[in-house]
Tab-separated table of C-alpha atoms and ligand atoms in Angstrom:
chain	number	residue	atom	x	y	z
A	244	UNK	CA	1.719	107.754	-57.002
A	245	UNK	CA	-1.409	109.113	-57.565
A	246	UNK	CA	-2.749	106.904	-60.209
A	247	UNK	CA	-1.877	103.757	-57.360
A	248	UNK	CA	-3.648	106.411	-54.505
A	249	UNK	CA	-6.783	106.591	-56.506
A	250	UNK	CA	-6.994	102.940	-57.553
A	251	UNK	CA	-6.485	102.220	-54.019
A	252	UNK	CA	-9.359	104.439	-53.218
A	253	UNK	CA	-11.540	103.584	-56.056
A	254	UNK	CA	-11.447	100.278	-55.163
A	255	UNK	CA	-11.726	100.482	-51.709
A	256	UNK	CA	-14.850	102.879	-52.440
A	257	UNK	CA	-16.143	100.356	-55.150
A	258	UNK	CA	-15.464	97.737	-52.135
A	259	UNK	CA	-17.732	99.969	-49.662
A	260	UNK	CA	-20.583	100.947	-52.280
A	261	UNK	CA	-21.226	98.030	-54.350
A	262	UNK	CA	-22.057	95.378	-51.158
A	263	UNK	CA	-22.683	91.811	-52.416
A	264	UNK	CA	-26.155	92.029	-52.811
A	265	UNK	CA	-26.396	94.727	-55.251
A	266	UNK	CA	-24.129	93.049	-57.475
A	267	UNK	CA	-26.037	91.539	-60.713
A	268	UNK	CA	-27.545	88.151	-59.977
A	269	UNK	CA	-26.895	86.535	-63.350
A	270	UNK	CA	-23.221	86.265	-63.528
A	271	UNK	CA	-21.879	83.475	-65.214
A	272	UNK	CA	-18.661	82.205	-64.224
A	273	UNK	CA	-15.596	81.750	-67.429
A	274	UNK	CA	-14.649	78.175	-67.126
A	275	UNK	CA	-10.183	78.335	-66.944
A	276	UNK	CA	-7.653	77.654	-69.758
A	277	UNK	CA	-6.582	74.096	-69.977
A	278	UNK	CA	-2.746	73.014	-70.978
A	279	UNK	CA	-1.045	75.680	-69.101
A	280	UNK	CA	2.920	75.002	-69.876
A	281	UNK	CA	5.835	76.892	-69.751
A	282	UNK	CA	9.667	76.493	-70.278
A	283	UNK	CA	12.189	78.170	-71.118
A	284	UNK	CA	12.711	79.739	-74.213
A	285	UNK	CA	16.167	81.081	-74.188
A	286	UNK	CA	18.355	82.212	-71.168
A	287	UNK	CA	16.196	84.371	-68.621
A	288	UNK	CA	13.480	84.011	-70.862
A	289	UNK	CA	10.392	81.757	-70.273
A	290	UNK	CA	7.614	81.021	-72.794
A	291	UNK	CA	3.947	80.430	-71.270
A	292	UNK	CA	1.123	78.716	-73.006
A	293	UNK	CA	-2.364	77.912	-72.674
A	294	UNK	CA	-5.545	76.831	-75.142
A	295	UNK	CA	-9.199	77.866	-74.655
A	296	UNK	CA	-11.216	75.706	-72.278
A	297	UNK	CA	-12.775	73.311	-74.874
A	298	UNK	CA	-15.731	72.748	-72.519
A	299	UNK	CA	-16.597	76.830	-72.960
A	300	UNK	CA	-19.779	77.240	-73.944
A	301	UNK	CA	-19.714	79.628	-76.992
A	302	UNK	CA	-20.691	82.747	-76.269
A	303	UNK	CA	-21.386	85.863	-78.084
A	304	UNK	CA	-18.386	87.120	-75.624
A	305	UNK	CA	-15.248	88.142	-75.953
A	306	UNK	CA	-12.881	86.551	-73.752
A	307	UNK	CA	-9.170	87.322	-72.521
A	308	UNK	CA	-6.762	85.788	-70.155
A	309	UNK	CA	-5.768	87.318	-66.753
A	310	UNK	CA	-1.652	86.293	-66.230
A	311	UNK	CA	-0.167	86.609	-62.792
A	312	UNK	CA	3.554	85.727	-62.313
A	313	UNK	CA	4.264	84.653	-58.648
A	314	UNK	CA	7.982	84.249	-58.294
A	315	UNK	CA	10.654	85.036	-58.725
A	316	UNK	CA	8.997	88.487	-58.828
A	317	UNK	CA	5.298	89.461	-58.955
A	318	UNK	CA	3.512	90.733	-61.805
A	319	UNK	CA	0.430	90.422	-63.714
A	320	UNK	CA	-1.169	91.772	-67.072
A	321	UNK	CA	-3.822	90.838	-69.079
A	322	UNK	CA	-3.448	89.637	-72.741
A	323	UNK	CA	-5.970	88.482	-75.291
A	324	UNK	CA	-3.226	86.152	-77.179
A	325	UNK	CA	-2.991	82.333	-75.034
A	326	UNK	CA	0.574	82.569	-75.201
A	327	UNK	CA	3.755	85.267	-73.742
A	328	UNK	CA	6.934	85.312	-73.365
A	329	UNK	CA	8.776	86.638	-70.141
A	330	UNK	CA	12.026	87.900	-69.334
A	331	UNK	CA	12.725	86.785	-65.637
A	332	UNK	CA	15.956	85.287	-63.593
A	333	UNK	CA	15.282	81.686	-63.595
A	334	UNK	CA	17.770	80.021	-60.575
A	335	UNK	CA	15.632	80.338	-58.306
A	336	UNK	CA	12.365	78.980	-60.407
A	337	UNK	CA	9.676	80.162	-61.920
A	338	UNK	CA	5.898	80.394	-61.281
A	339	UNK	CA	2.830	81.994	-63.046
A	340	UNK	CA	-0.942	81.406	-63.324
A	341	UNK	CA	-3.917	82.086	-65.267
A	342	UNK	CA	-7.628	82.407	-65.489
A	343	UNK	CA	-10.229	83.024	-68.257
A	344	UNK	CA	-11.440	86.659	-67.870
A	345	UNK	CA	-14.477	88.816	-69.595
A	346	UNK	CA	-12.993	90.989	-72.350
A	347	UNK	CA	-15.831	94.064	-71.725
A	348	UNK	CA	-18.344	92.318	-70.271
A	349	UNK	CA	-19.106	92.751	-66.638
A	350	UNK	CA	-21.826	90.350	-66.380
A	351	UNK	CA	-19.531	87.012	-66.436
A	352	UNK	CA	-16.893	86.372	-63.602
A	353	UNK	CA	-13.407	85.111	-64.134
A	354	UNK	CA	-12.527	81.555	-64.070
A	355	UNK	CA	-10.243	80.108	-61.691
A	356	UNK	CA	-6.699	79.859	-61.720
A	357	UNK	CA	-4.279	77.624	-62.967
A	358	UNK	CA	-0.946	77.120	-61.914
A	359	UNK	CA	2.347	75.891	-63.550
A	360	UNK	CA	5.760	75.901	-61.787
A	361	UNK	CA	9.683	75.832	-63.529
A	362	UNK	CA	11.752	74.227	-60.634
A	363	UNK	CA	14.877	76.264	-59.406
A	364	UNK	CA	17.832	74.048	-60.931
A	365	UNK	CA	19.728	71.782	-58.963
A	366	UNK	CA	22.782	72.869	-57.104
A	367	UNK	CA	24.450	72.893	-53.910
A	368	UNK	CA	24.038	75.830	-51.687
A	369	UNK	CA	27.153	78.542	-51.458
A	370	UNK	CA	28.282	77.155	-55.114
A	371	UNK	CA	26.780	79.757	-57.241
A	372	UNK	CA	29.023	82.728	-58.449
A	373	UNK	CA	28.576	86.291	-56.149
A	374	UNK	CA	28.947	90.314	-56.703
A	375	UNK	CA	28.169	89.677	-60.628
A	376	UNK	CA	29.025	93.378	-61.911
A	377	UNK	CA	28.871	93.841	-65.753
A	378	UNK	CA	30.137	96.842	-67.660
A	379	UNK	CA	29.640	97.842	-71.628
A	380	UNK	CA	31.797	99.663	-73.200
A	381	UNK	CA	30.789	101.422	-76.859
A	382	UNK	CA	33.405	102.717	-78.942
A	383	UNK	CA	33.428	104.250	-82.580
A	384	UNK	CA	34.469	102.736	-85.383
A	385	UNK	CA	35.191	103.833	-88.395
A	386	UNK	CA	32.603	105.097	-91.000
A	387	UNK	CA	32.790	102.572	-93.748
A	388	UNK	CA	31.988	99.753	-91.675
A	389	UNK	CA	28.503	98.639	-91.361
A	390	UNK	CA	28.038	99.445	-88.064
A	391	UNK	CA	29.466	102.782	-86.763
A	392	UNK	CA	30.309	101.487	-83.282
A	393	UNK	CA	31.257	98.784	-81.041
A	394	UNK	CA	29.860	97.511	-77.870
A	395	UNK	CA	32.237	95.518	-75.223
A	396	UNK	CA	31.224	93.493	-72.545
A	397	UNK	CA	33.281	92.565	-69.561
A	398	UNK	CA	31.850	90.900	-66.529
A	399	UNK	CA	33.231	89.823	-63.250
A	400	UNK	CA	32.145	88.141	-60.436
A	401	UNK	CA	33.461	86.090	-57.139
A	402	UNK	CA	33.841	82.519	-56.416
A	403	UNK	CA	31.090	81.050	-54.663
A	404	UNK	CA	32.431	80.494	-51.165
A	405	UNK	CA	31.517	76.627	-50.682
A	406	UNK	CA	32.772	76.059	-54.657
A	407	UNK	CA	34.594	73.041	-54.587
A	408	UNK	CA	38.309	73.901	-56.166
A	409	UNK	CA	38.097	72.240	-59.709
A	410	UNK	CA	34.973	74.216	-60.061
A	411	UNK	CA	34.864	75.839	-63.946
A	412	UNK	CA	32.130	78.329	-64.603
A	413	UNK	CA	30.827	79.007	-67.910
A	414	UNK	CA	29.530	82.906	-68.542
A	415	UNK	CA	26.356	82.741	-71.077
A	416	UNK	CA	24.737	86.561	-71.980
A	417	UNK	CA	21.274	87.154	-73.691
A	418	UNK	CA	20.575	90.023	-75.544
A	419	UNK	CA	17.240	90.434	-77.721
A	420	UNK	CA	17.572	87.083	-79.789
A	421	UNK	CA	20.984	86.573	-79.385
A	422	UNK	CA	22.960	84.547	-76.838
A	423	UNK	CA	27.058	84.001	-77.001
A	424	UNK	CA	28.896	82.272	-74.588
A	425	UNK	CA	31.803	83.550	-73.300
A	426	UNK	CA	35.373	82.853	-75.140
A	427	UNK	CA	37.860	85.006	-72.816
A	428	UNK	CA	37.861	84.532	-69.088
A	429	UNK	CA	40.803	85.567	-66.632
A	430	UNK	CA	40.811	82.864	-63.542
A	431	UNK	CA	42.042	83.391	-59.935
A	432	UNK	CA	44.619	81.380	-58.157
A	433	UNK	CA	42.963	78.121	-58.260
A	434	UNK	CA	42.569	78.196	-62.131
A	435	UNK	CA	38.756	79.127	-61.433
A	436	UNK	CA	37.318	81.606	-63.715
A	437	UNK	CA	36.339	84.863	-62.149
A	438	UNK	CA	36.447	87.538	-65.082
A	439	UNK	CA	35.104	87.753	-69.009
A	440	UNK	CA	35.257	89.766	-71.456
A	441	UNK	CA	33.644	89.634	-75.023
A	442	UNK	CA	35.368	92.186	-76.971
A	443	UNK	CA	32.625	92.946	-79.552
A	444	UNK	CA	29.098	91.420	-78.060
A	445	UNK	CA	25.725	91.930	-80.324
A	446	UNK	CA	24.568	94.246	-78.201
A	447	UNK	CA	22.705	97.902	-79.133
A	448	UNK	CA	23.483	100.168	-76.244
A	449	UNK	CA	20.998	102.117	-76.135
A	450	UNK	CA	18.367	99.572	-77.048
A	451	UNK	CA	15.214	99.065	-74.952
A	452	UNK	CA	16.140	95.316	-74.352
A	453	UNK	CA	17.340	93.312	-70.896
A	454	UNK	CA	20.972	92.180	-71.111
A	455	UNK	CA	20.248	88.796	-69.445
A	456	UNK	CA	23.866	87.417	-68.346
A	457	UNK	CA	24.269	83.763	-66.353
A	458	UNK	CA	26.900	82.029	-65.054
A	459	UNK	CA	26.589	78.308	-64.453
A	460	UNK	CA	29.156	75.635	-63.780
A	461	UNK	CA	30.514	72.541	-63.054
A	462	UNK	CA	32.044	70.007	-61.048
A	463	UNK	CA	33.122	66.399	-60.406
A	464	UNK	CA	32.141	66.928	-56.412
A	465	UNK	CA	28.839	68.551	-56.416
A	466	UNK	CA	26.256	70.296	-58.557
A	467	UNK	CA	26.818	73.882	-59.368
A	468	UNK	CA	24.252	76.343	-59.020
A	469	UNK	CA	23.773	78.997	-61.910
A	470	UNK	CA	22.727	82.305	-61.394
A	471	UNK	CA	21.183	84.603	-63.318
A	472	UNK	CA	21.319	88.737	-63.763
A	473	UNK	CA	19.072	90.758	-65.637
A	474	UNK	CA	20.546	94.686	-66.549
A	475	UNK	CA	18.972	97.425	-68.172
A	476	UNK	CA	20.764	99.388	-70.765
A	477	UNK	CA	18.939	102.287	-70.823
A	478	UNK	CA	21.110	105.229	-69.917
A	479	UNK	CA	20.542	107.298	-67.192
A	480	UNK	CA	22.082	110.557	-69.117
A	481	UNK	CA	18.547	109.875	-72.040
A	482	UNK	CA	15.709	111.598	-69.658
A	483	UNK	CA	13.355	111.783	-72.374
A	484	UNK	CA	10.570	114.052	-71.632
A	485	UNK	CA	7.233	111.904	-70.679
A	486	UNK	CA	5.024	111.782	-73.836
A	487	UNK	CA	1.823	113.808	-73.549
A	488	UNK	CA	-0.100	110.438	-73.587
A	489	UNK	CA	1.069	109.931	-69.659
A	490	UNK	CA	-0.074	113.199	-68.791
A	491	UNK	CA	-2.766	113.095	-70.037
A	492	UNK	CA	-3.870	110.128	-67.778
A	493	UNK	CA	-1.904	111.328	-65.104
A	494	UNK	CA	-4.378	114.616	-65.824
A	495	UNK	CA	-7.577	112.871	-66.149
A	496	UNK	CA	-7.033	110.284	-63.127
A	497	UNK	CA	-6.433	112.740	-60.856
A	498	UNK	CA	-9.980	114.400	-62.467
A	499	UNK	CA	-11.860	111.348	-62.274
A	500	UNK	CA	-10.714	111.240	-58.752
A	501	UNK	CA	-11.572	114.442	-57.389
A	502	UNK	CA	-15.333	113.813	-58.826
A	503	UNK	CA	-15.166	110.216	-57.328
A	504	UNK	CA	-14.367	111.184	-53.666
A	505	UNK	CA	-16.497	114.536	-54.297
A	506	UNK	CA	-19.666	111.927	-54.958
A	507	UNK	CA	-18.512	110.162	-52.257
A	508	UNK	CA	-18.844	113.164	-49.665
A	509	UNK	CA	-22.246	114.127	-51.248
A	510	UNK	CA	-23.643	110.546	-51.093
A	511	UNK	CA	-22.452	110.159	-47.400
A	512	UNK	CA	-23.697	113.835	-46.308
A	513	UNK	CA	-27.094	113.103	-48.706
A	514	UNK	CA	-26.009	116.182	-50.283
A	515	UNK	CA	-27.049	114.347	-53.699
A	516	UNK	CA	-30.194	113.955	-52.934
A	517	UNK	CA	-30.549	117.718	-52.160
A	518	UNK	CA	-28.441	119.068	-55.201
A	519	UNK	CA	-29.989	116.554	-57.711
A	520	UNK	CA	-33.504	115.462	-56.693
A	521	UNK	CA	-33.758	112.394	-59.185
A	522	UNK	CA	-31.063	109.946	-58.063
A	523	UNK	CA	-29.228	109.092	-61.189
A	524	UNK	CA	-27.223	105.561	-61.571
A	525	UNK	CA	-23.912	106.094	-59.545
A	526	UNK	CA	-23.514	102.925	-59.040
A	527	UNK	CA	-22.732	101.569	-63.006
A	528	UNK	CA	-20.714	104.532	-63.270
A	529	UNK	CA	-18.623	103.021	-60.556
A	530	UNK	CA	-18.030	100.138	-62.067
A	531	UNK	CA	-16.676	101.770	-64.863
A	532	UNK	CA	-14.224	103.381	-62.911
A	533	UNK	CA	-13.197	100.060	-61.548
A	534	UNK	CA	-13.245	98.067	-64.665
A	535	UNK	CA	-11.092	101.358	-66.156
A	536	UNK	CA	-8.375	100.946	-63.292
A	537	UNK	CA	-8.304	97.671	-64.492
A	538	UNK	CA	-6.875	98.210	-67.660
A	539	UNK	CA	-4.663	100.420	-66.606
A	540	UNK	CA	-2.552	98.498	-64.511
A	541	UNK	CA	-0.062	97.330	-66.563
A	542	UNK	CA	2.496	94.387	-66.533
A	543	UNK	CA	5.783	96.162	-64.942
A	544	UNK	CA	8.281	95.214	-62.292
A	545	UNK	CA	11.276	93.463	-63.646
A	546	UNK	CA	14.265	91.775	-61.477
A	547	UNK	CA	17.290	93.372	-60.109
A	548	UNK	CA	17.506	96.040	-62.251
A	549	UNK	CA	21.246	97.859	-62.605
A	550	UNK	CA	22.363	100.732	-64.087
A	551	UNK	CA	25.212	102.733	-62.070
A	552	UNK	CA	26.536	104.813	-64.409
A	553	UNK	CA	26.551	106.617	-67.986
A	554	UNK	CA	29.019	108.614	-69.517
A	555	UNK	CA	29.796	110.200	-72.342
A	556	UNK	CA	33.145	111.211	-73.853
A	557	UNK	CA	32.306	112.456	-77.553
A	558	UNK	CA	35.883	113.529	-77.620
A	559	UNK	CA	37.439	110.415	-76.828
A	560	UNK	CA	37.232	107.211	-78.707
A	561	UNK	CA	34.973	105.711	-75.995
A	562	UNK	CA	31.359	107.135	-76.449
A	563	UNK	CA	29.793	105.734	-73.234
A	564	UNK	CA	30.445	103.385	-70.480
A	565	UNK	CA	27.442	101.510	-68.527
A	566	UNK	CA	29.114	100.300	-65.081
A	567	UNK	CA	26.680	97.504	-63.361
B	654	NAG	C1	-4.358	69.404	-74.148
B	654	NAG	O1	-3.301	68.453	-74.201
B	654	NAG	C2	-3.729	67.135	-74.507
B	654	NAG	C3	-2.532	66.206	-74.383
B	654	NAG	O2	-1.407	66.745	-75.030
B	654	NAG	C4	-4.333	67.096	-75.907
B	654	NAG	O3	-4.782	65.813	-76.214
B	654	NAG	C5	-5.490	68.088	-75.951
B	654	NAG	O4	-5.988	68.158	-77.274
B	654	NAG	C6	-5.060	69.467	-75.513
B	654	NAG	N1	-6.228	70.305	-75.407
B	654	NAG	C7	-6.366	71.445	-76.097
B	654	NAG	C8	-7.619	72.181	-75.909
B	654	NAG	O5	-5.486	71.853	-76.822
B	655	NAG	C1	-22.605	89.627	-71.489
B	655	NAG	O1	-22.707	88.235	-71.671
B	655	NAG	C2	-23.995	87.668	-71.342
B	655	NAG	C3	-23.893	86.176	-71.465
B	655	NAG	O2	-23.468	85.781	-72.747
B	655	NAG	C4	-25.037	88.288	-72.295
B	655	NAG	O3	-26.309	87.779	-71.961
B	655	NAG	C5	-25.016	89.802	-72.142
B	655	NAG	O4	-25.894	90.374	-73.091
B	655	NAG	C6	-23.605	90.367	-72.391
B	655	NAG	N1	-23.593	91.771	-72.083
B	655	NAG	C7	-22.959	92.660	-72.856
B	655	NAG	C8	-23.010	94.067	-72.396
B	655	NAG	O5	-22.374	92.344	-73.881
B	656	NAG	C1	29.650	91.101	-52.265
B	656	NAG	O1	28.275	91.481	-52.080
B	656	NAG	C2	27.866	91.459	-50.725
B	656	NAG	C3	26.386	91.717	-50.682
B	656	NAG	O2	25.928	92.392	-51.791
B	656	NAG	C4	28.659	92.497	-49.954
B	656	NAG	O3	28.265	92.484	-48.589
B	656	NAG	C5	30.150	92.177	-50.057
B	656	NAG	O4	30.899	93.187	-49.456
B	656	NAG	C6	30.558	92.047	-51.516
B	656	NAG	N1	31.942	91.564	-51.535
B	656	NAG	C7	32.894	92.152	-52.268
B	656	NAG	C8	34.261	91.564	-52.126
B	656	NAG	O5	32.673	93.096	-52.993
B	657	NAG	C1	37.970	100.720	-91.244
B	657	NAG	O1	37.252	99.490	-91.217
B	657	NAG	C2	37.684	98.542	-92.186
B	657	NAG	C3	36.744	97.355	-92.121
B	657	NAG	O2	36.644	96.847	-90.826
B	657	NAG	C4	39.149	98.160	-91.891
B	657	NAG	O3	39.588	97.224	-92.867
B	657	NAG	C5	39.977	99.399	-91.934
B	657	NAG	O4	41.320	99.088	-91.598
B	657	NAG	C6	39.457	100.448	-90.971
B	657	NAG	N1	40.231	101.699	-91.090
B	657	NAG	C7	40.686	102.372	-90.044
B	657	NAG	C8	41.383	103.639	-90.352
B	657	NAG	O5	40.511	102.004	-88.890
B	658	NAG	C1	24.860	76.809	-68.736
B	658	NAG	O1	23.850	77.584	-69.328
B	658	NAG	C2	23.819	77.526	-70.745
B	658	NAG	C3	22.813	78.521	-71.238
B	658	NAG	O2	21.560	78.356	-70.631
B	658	NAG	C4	23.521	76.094	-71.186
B	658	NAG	O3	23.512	76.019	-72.591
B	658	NAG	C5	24.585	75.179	-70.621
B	658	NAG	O4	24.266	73.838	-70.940
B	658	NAG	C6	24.707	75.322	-69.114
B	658	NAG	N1	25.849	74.576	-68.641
B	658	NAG	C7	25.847	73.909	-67.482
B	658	NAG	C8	27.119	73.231	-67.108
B	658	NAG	O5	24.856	73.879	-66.771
């Protein structure tokens, strides 16, 4: 909170100091990355690419790439490689762009953007699967097998309401590199499934990764429309204390925020002037502080994130339950 309350204000102050005409005359604009692509590189998972602009003159510069995702959920980071992979939900499309940016120098202004689009897939509206709630269930096993527990998956969900009635739906989950689809569904009246369950699923329970779960499916009257879940696994009952590093920030934001509004006030009231006779060079040490605040925002926000529930029985069999 106060990290985003100071960036606000250092760049609204940055906004209000630095007016147009102060800012350097020679700036040299990036020219933008050419053969921006993306698909999909596994389920919820979309791989984006881009080369160099051939046409860039070389410069003795270093040069990055500003990345801005613009659906299904916003988000943006800046990367030095030309290509990244993103977890996202991908029924309702996908779209991201790019630009060429200065890595360090402030003299030469980013390129323009360029844009590239995954269409939602097809399907009819009111055929895609509702309520998706997922559940993993670890339990130990014994000590001579390779792995000392067992993670099981069991997912349900309800029948889209305009789902023609031979519609079959097909349950696909992601986790890390693997994907499975699923073998053991339960079905409601009309034979369509509604339930699955994957008794032992690759999954590492308390590993940092999305469980990326979609359910797609066909039939002979109409398209079906997938749709796509991401959970986190991350227990709620594993508070681990915040390393020092984010206090440290936390600590010397909030300092280099207190001296920022502080010059403020004494610039406005011409108190500067008074206390220190020879103007120093405020105005580079501004940008600092804004080109700072720009590396530290840092590529967050994922979609629909679920975790209702963590418990642990170390008495029992069952070591923990995640309820989605
Ligand atoms: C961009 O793509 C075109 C067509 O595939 C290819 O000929 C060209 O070499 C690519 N440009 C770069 C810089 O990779
Ligand atoms: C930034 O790039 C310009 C253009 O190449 C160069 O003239 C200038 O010296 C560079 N400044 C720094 C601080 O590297
Ligand atoms: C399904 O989800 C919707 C919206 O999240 C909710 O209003 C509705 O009650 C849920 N239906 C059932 C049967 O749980
Ligand atoms: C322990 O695991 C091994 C290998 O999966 C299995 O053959 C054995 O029956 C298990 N023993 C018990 C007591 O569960
Ligand atoms: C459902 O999704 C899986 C995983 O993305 C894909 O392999 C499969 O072809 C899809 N099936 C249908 C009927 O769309």
């Amino acid at each position: 909170m106060i990290i985003m309350a100071c960036v606000l204000l250092i760049l609204l102050g940055g906004a209000v100091i630095l007016p147009a005409d102060l800012l350097p005359d020679k700036t040299f604009s990036l020219l933008p990355p050419v053969n921006f692509t993306m698909k999909e590189a596994g389920l919820a998972q979309v791989l984006l690419r881009w080369e160099p602009n051939p046409d860039q003159e070389q410069m003795n510069v270093k040069l990055g790439y500003h990345v801005k995702i613009n659906a299904p959920q916003e988000d943006e980071f800046e990367t030095r490689s030309t290509e990244s992979k993103h977890v996202s939900i991908l029924h309702q499309g996908f779209s991201a762009s790019v630009r060429t940016i200065p890595w360090h120098n402030h003299t030469l202004r980013a390129s323009s953007w360029v844009s590239a689009e995954l269409k939602a897939p097809p399907g009819s509206p009111g055929t895609s699967i509702v309520n998706l709630t997922c559940t993993t269930n670890t339990v130990a096993t014994n000590c001579t097998h390779l792995q000392p527990y067992q993670v099981s998956l069991h997912c349900t969900w309800l029948v889209g309401k305009d789902a023609p009635e031979d519609t079959q739906y097909f349950l696909y989950y992601r986790y890390g590199s693997q994907t499975e689809e699923c073998q053991e569904y339960s079905q409601d009246t009309l034979k369509r499934k509604n339930a699955c369950w994957f008794p032992r699923a690759f999954i590492h329970s308390k590993g940092r990764d999305w469980l990326a779960v979609r359910v797609n499916g066909s039939s002979k009257h109409t398209a079906i429309k997938p749709f796509d879940q991401l959970f986190a696994l991350h227990a709620i009952g594993n508070d681990e204390p915040k390393p020092w590093t984010e206090w440290f920030l936390v600590v010397l934001m909030t300092t280099v925020c207190i001296v920022f509004i502080l010059s403020l006030v004494c610039r406005r009231c011409h108190l500067w002037t008074k206390l220190f006779p020879p103007v120093p060079a405020p105005k580079s040490n501004i940008k600092d502080f804004v080109v700072t605040v720009n590396y530290e925002k840092s590529g967050s926000g994922e979609t629909e994130i679920e975790v209702i529930s963590y418990v642990e029985e170390p008495e029992l069999e069952v070591l923990e339950d995640f309820v989605f």
